[in-house]
Amino acid sequence: MSLLFPRGAGLAAAILALGLWGARAEETLQELVHRGPELAGLEAAGLVVEQMELTLGAQNSSLKYRIVNPTAAPARTNVTFPLPEIDFSDPDAAWSIPGADPVNYIGLAATVDQKPAPLAVTQSAFVDGKDVTAALRRSGLPLVPIGFFHDKLAALTADARARLVKDRLIAENGVDQAGNPIYAPRWSVRGAATRTLDLAPGQGALLDFRFRSSVGVARDSVLREPLRSSKELAAEVERRRADYCLDRAFLAGVDKMVSAAAARRSAAQEAAALPPEEALAADTPKKPQPVVRIFPEANVAELQERHIAFDLGAGAPAAPVRQFRLVVDKGKPTRLVSFCLADLKKISPTAFEMRAADFRPTGLLRVLLLGPKD
């Protein structure tokens, strides 16, 4: 964690402190942490996880499991898939939600043996560890406060809002143009999707979960020069090195993007300043010149960071997964990608694969995608 700036606002606060760009616009600085289903219940029922395949992408992700019942008895168990927890006391939390459904907010869908498998989704809200779900529902407020949440809050009576403030469910967060208080939620939401799985003796099933990725997006990067060499941003840079296992090749790729964009902008400015006849002559092909690395203060390459996080250990089976496959797809060939796993194989212009046998999923996998804005 940065010692200079809080993690949730580190990049924005740091770059603002250096005066390199103005107020934030549409970036998300903290992604939600995805995870897989709780598999302990399957093991308790005597089932075995033979295969696991995780695919992470900038828009959509998926989890596939091959589950087998090796016993001589039929097995029935519930498969519970927790949704990422969202802490709405963070004012940027709503920007991390990838879906539009306030209940199934990651758009989780499932199939069993390629047939649709409806999920039962539940939600609960908590403040300081206390369940406040009933209080919010009595107030008519959505547990996931997106859409017209503030209109619904404004429609409550003054006494109802005062009770919510007293119970620490909401807190004042400034005033509007008319001088009326603006309130922000203080609760966190936990959701879970559940599906019953029945397997006959010796039967296997393919469980396929698909969901929209929560992607943290920052419209600049401390990994570009001259920011990377700034003493004020040293802690942020080192945190990224540790979180994403950045190597020299990755940073060289960043420098190449920035320098090429700066050279293009410089050439365009020079051409625009020339008289028409000189501009025509300037278009004549010339002998290639040595590349000069240019690193301007401004983000001329319009670089953006995208962050994806997946907790490999959460809900993982106690026994090793016999066959494990991970695919990370960066989405565009022009993007750079880095994350902390070894033995990777490039399988397409945008995707990288890791395979392992008798694998124990563990730890938090963080993926960094870096490239020009869309």
Coordinates of C-alpha atoms in Angstrom, one line a residue:
M1 CA 0.0 0.0 0.0
S2 CA 1.2 3.5 -0.8
L3 CA 2.5 5.4 2.2
L4 CA 1.8 8.7 0.4
F5 CA -1.8 8.3 -0.7
P6 CA -4.6 5.9 0.2
R7 CA -4.9 2.9 -2.1
G8 CA -8.4 3.8 -3.3
A9 CA -7.3 7.2 -4.5
G10 CA -3.6 6.8 -4.8
L11 CA -3.1 7.5 -8.5
A12 CA -5.6 10.3 -8.8
A13 CA -4.4 12.0 -5.6
A14 CA -0.7 11.6 -6.6
I15 CA -1.0 13.0 -10.1
L16 CA -3.3 15.8 -8.9
A17 CA -0.6 16.7 -6.3
L18 CA 1.9 17.1 -9.1
G19 CA -0.6 19.2 -11.1
L20 CA -0.4 17.0 -14.2
W21 CA -4.1 16.8 -14.9
G22 CA -7.3 18.3 -13.6
A23 CA -10.2 16.8 -11.7
R24 CA -11.2 13.2 -12.2
A25 CA -13.8 12.4 -14.8
E26 CA -14.9 8.9 -15.6
E27 CA -12.2 6.6 -14.2
T28 CA -12.6 3.9 -11.5
L29 CA -9.7 3.6 -9.1
Q30 CA -10.6 0.4 -7.3
E31 CA -11.9 -2.7 -8.9
L32 CA -14.1 -5.3 -7.1
V33 CA -12.4 -8.5 -6.2
H34 CA -13.9 -11.5 -8.0
R35 CA -13.8 -15.0 -6.7
G36 CA -15.2 -18.5 -7.4
P37 CA -18.0 -20.6 -5.8
E38 CA -17.7 -22.3 -2.4
L39 CA -16.5 -25.8 -3.3
A40 CA -16.2 -27.1 0.3
G41 CA -19.8 -28.2 0.1
L42 CA -19.1 -30.3 -3.0
E43 CA -16.2 -32.1 -1.3
A44 CA -18.3 -32.7 1.8
A45 CA -20.9 -34.5 -0.4
G46 CA -18.1 -36.7 -1.8
L47 CA -17.7 -34.9 -5.1
V48 CA -14.4 -34.3 -6.8
V49 CA -13.2 -31.2 -8.7
E50 CA -11.4 -32.8 -11.7
Q51 CA -10.9 -29.7 -13.8
M52 CA -11.0 -25.9 -13.3
E53 CA -10.7 -23.3 -16.0
L54 CA -10.6 -19.6 -15.3
T55 CA -10.7 -17.0 -18.1
L56 CA -10.2 -13.3 -17.2
G57 CA -11.0 -10.6 -19.7
A58 CA -11.4 -6.8 -19.7
Q59 CA -15.1 -7.2 -20.3
N60 CA -16.2 -10.7 -19.5
S61 CA -14.8 -13.6 -17.5
S62 CA -15.7 -17.2 -16.9
L63 CA -15.2 -20.2 -14.6
K64 CA -15.6 -23.8 -15.7
Y65 CA -15.5 -26.8 -13.5
R66 CA -15.7 -30.5 -14.2
I67 CA -17.3 -32.1 -11.1
V68 CA -17.5 -35.9 -10.7
N69 CA -19.3 -38.1 -8.2
P70 CA -17.0 -41.1 -7.7
T71 CA -19.1 -42.6 -4.9
A72 CA -21.7 -45.4 -5.1
A73 CA -24.5 -43.1 -3.8
P74 CA -26.4 -40.2 -5.4
A75 CA -25.2 -36.8 -4.3
R76 CA -27.1 -33.5 -3.9
T77 CA -25.5 -30.3 -2.8
N78 CA -25.9 -26.5 -3.2
V79 CA -23.3 -24.6 -5.1
T80 CA -23.0 -21.1 -3.7
F81 CA -21.2 -18.4 -5.7
P82 CA -20.6 -15.3 -3.6
L83 CA -20.7 -12.0 -5.5
P84 CA -17.9 -9.4 -4.8
E85 CA -18.6 -7.4 -1.7
I86 CA -19.2 -3.7 -2.3
D87 CA -18.4 -1.1 0.4
F88 CA -20.5 1.9 -0.5
S89 CA -18.9 4.1 2.1
D90 CA -16.3 4.4 -0.6
P91 CA -17.7 7.2 -2.9
D92 CA -16.2 5.5 -6.0
A93 CA -17.7 2.0 -5.2
A94 CA -20.6 2.4 -7.6
W95 CA -18.3 2.9 -10.5
S96 CA -16.8 -0.5 -9.9
I97 CA -20.1 -2.3 -10.6
P98 CA -19.9 -3.9 -14.1
G99 CA -23.6 -4.7 -14.5
A100 CA -26.9 -2.7 -14.5
D101 CA -28.9 -5.1 -12.4
P102 CA -28.8 -3.9 -8.8
V103 CA -29.3 -7.5 -7.5
N104 CA -27.1 -9.6 -9.8
Y105 CA -24.7 -6.8 -10.3
I106 CA -22.0 -8.8 -12.1
G107 CA -24.4 -10.4 -14.5
L108 CA -23.6 -13.9 -13.3
A109 CA -25.1 -16.7 -15.4
A110 CA -24.6 -20.4 -15.2
T111 CA -25.0 -23.6 -17.3
V112 CA -24.8 -27.2 -16.3
D113 CA -23.7 -29.5 -19.1
Q114 CA -24.4 -26.5 -21.5
K115 CA -28.0 -26.1 -20.4
P116 CA -29.2 -22.9 -18.7
A117 CA -29.1 -23.2 -14.9
P118 CA -31.1 -20.5 -13.2
L119 CA -29.6 -19.0 -10.0
A120 CA -31.2 -17.8 -6.8
V121 CA -29.5 -14.5 -5.9
T122 CA -29.7 -13.1 -2.3
Q123 CA -28.4 -9.9 -0.8
S124 CA -27.6 -8.5 2.6
A125 CA -26.4 -5.1 3.8
F126 CA -24.1 -4.4 6.8
V127 CA -22.9 -1.4 8.7
D128 CA -20.1 -2.0 11.2
G129 CA -20.8 -5.7 11.1
K130 CA -24.5 -5.3 11.8
D131 CA -27.1 -6.6 9.4
V132 CA -29.2 -3.6 8.2
T133 CA -31.0 -5.3 5.4
A134 CA -34.4 -5.1 7.0
A135 CA -34.0 -1.4 7.9
L136 CA -33.1 -0.5 4.3
R137 CA -36.0 -2.5 2.8
R138 CA -38.4 -0.8 5.2
S139 CA -37.2 2.5 3.9
G140 CA -37.7 1.5 0.3
L141 CA -34.1 2.0 -0.5
P142 CA -32.2 -0.4 -2.8
L143 CA -29.3 -2.4 -1.2
V144 CA -27.2 -1.5 -4.2
P145 CA -27.6 2.3 -4.5
I146 CA -27.3 2.8 -8.2
G147 CA -29.7 4.5 -10.7
F148 CA -32.2 6.8 -8.9
F149 CA -31.0 6.2 -5.4
H150 CA -30.7 9.9 -4.4
D151 CA -34.2 10.6 -5.8
K152 CA -35.6 7.8 -3.6
L153 CA -33.7 9.1 -0.6
A154 CA -35.0 12.6 -1.2
A155 CA -38.6 11.2 -1.4
L156 CA -38.3 10.1 2.3
T157 CA -39.6 12.2 5.1
A158 CA -37.2 14.3 7.1
D159 CA -37.8 12.0 10.1
A160 CA -37.1 8.9 8.0
R161 CA -33.8 10.4 6.8
A162 CA -32.9 11.5 10.3
R163 CA -33.4 7.9 11.5
L164 CA -31.1 6.6 8.8
V165 CA -28.5 9.1 9.9
K166 CA -28.9 8.2 13.6
D167 CA -28.5 4.5 12.7
R168 CA -25.4 5.3 10.7
L169 CA -26.8 4.0 7.5
I170 CA -26.3 7.3 5.7
A171 CA -24.1 10.3 6.3
E172 CA -24.0 13.9 5.1
N173 CA -21.7 14.4 2.2
G174 CA -21.9 18.1 1.2
V175 CA -24.8 20.2 0.0
D176 CA -26.5 20.7 -3.3
Q177 CA -26.9 24.0 -5.2
A178 CA -29.9 24.9 -3.1
G179 CA -28.0 24.3 0.1
N180 CA -29.8 21.0 1.0
P181 CA -27.7 18.2 2.5
I182 CA -26.5 15.4 0.2
Y183 CA -26.4 12.0 1.8
A184 CA -24.1 9.1 1.0
P185 CA -24.6 5.4 1.9
R186 CA -22.4 3.9 4.6
W187 CA -23.3 0.2 4.2
S188 CA -21.6 -2.7 2.4
V189 CA -23.4 -5.3 0.4
R190 CA -22.8 -9.0 0.2
G191 CA -24.5 -11.1 -2.4
A192 CA -24.6 -14.8 -3.3
A193 CA -26.0 -16.9 -6.1
T194 CA -27.1 -20.5 -5.4
R195 CA -27.8 -23.5 -7.5
T196 CA -28.7 -27.1 -6.5
L197 CA -26.5 -29.8 -8.1
D198 CA -27.6 -33.5 -8.3
L199 CA -25.2 -36.2 -9.5
A200 CA -25.9 -39.9 -9.8
P201 CA -23.2 -42.4 -8.8
G202 CA -20.3 -42.2 -11.3
Q203 CA -21.8 -39.2 -13.0
G204 CA -19.9 -36.0 -14.0
A205 CA -21.1 -32.5 -14.8
L206 CA -19.6 -29.4 -16.4
L207 CA -20.4 -26.2 -14.5
D208 CA -19.9 -23.0 -16.4
F209 CA -20.2 -19.6 -14.8
R210 CA -20.0 -16.4 -16.8
F211 CA -19.9 -12.9 -15.5
R212 CA -19.0 -9.3 -16.3
S213 CA -15.5 -8.3 -15.1
S214 CA -15.2 -5.5 -12.6
V215 CA -12.4 -3.4 -14.0
G216 CA -10.6 -0.6 -12.2
V217 CA -9.7 2.1 -14.8
A218 CA -7.4 5.0 -14.3
R219 CA -7.0 7.5 -17.1
D220 CA -3.2 8.0 -16.5
S221 CA -0.4 5.8 -15.3
V222 CA 2.4 6.3 -12.9
L223 CA 4.4 3.8 -15.0
R224 CA 5.1 6.3 -17.8
E225 CA 8.0 8.6 -17.6
P226 CA 8.6 11.1 -16.1
L227 CA 6.1 9.9 -13.5
R228 CA 7.9 6.6 -13.0
S229 CA 11.0 8.4 -11.8
S230 CA 9.2 10.9 -9.6
K231 CA 10.1 10.7 -5.9
E232 CA 6.6 11.7 -5.0
L233 CA 5.2 8.6 -6.8
A234 CA 7.9 6.1 -5.9
A235 CA 5.6 4.2 -3.4
E236 CA 2.9 3.9 -6.1
V237 CA 5.3 2.6 -8.6
E238 CA 6.8 0.1 -6.2
R239 CA 3.3 -1.1 -5.3
R240 CA 2.5 -1.8 -8.9
R241 CA 5.8 -3.6 -9.4
A242 CA 4.9 -5.9 -6.5
D243 CA 1.2 -6.4 -7.4
Y244 CA 1.8 -7.1 -11.1
C245 CA 5.4 -8.5 -11.2
L246 CA 6.4 -5.8 -13.7
D247 CA 9.6 -6.5 -15.6
R248 CA 11.9 -4.5 -17.8
A249 CA 10.2 -5.6 -21.0
F250 CA 6.8 -4.2 -19.8
L251 CA 8.3 -0.9 -18.8
A252 CA 10.2 -0.7 -22.1
G253 CA 6.8 -1.2 -23.8
V254 CA 5.3 1.7 -21.9
D255 CA 8.3 3.9 -22.8
K256 CA 7.9 2.9 -26.5
M257 CA 4.2 3.9 -26.5
V258 CA 4.8 7.3 -24.9
S259 CA 7.8 8.1 -27.1
A260 CA 6.0 7.1 -30.3
A261 CA 2.9 9.2 -29.4
A262 CA 5.1 12.2 -28.5
A263 CA 7.0 11.9 -31.8
R264 CA 3.7 11.8 -33.8
R265 CA 2.4 14.8 -32.0
S266 CA 5.6 16.8 -32.5
A267 CA 5.7 15.9 -36.2
A268 CA 2.0 16.9 -36.6
Q269 CA 2.7 20.3 -34.9
E270 CA 5.7 20.9 -37.1
A271 CA 3.8 20.1 -40.3
A272 CA 0.9 22.3 -39.3
A273 CA 3.3 25.3 -38.8
L274 CA 4.9 24.9 -42.3
P275 CA 3.8 26.9 -45.4
P276 CA 1.9 24.7 -47.9
E277 CA 4.8 24.2 -50.2
E278 CA 7.1 23.2 -47.4
A279 CA 4.5 20.9 -45.9
L280 CA 4.2 19.1 -49.3
A281 CA 7.9 18.6 -49.3
A282 CA 7.9 17.4 -45.8
D283 CA 5.6 14.5 -46.9
T284 CA 8.3 13.2 -49.2
P285 CA 9.7 9.9 -47.7
K286 CA 13.0 10.5 -45.9
K287 CA 15.8 8.3 -44.8
P288 CA 14.9 6.7 -41.4
Q289 CA 16.3 8.6 -38.5
P290 CA 17.4 7.2 -35.1
V291 CA 14.6 6.9 -32.7
V292 CA 14.7 9.7 -30.0
R293 CA 12.9 8.9 -26.8
I294 CA 10.7 11.8 -25.7
F295 CA 8.8 11.7 -22.4
P296 CA 6.6 14.8 -22.0
E297 CA 4.8 15.7 -18.8
A298 CA 1.4 15.4 -20.4
N299 CA -0.2 12.0 -21.1
V300 CA 0.2 12.3 -24.9
A301 CA -0.2 8.6 -25.5
E302 CA -3.6 8.8 -23.6
L303 CA -2.5 5.7 -21.6
Q304 CA -5.0 4.1 -19.2
E305 CA -4.5 1.4 -16.6
R306 CA -7.1 -1.3 -16.2
H307 CA -7.0 -3.6 -13.2
I308 CA -8.7 -6.9 -12.6
A309 CA -8.5 -8.9 -9.4
F310 CA -9.5 -12.5 -8.7
D311 CA -9.0 -14.3 -5.4
L312 CA -7.9 -17.8 -6.4
G313 CA -8.0 -19.2 -2.9
A314 CA -11.5 -18.1 -1.9
G315 CA -13.8 -21.1 -2.0
A316 CA -11.1 -23.3 -3.6
P317 CA -11.3 -27.0 -2.9
A318 CA -9.1 -28.5 -0.2
A319 CA -7.8 -31.2 -2.5
P320 CA -5.6 -30.2 -5.5
V321 CA -7.4 -29.6 -8.8
R322 CA -6.3 -32.4 -11.1
Q323 CA -6.3 -30.2 -14.2
F324 CA -6.1 -26.4 -14.0
R325 CA -6.1 -23.9 -16.8
L326 CA -5.9 -20.1 -16.6
V327 CA -6.4 -17.7 -19.6
V328 CA -5.9 -14.0 -19.4
D329 CA -7.1 -12.0 -22.4
K330 CA -6.0 -8.4 -22.7
G331 CA -8.7 -7.7 -25.3
K332 CA -6.5 -5.7 -27.7
P333 CA -3.1 -6.5 -29.2
T334 CA -1.9 -3.0 -28.5
R335 CA -2.3 -3.3 -24.8
L336 CA 0.4 -4.5 -22.4
V337 CA -0.4 -7.1 -19.8
S338 CA 1.3 -8.2 -16.6
F339 CA 0.4 -10.5 -13.7
C340 CA 2.2 -12.7 -11.2
L341 CA 2.2 -16.2 -12.7
A342 CA 4.9 -18.3 -14.4
D343 CA 5.0 -20.8 -17.3
L344 CA 2.8 -18.7 -19.5
K345 CA 2.1 -19.5 -23.2
K346 CA 0.8 -17.0 -25.7
I347 CA -2.2 -18.7 -27.5
S348 CA -3.5 -15.7 -29.5
P349 CA -2.6 -12.1 -30.3
T350 CA -4.4 -11.1 -27.1
A351 CA -4.5 -14.2 -24.8
F352 CA -2.0 -16.0 -22.5
E353 CA -2.5 -19.4 -21.0
M354 CA -1.1 -21.3 -18.0
R355 CA -1.8 -25.0 -17.4
A356 CA -1.0 -27.1 -14.3
A357 CA -1.7 -30.5 -12.9
D358 CA -2.6 -31.2 -9.2
F359 CA -2.9 -27.4 -8.7
R360 CA -3.9 -25.7 -5.5
P361 CA -5.4 -22.3 -6.3
T362 CA -4.3 -19.8 -3.8
G363 CA -3.6 -16.1 -3.4
L364 CA -4.9 -12.9 -5.0
L365 CA -4.3 -12.7 -8.7
R366 CA -4.0 -9.1 -9.9
V367 CA -3.9 -8.3 -13.7
L368 CA -2.7 -5.0 -15.1
L369 CA -3.7 -4.0 -18.6
L370 CA -2.1 -0.8 -20.0
G371 CA -2.7 0.9 -23.3
P372 CA -4.3 3.9 -25.1
K373 CA -7.8 4.7 -24.1
D374 CA -10.7 3.2 -26.0

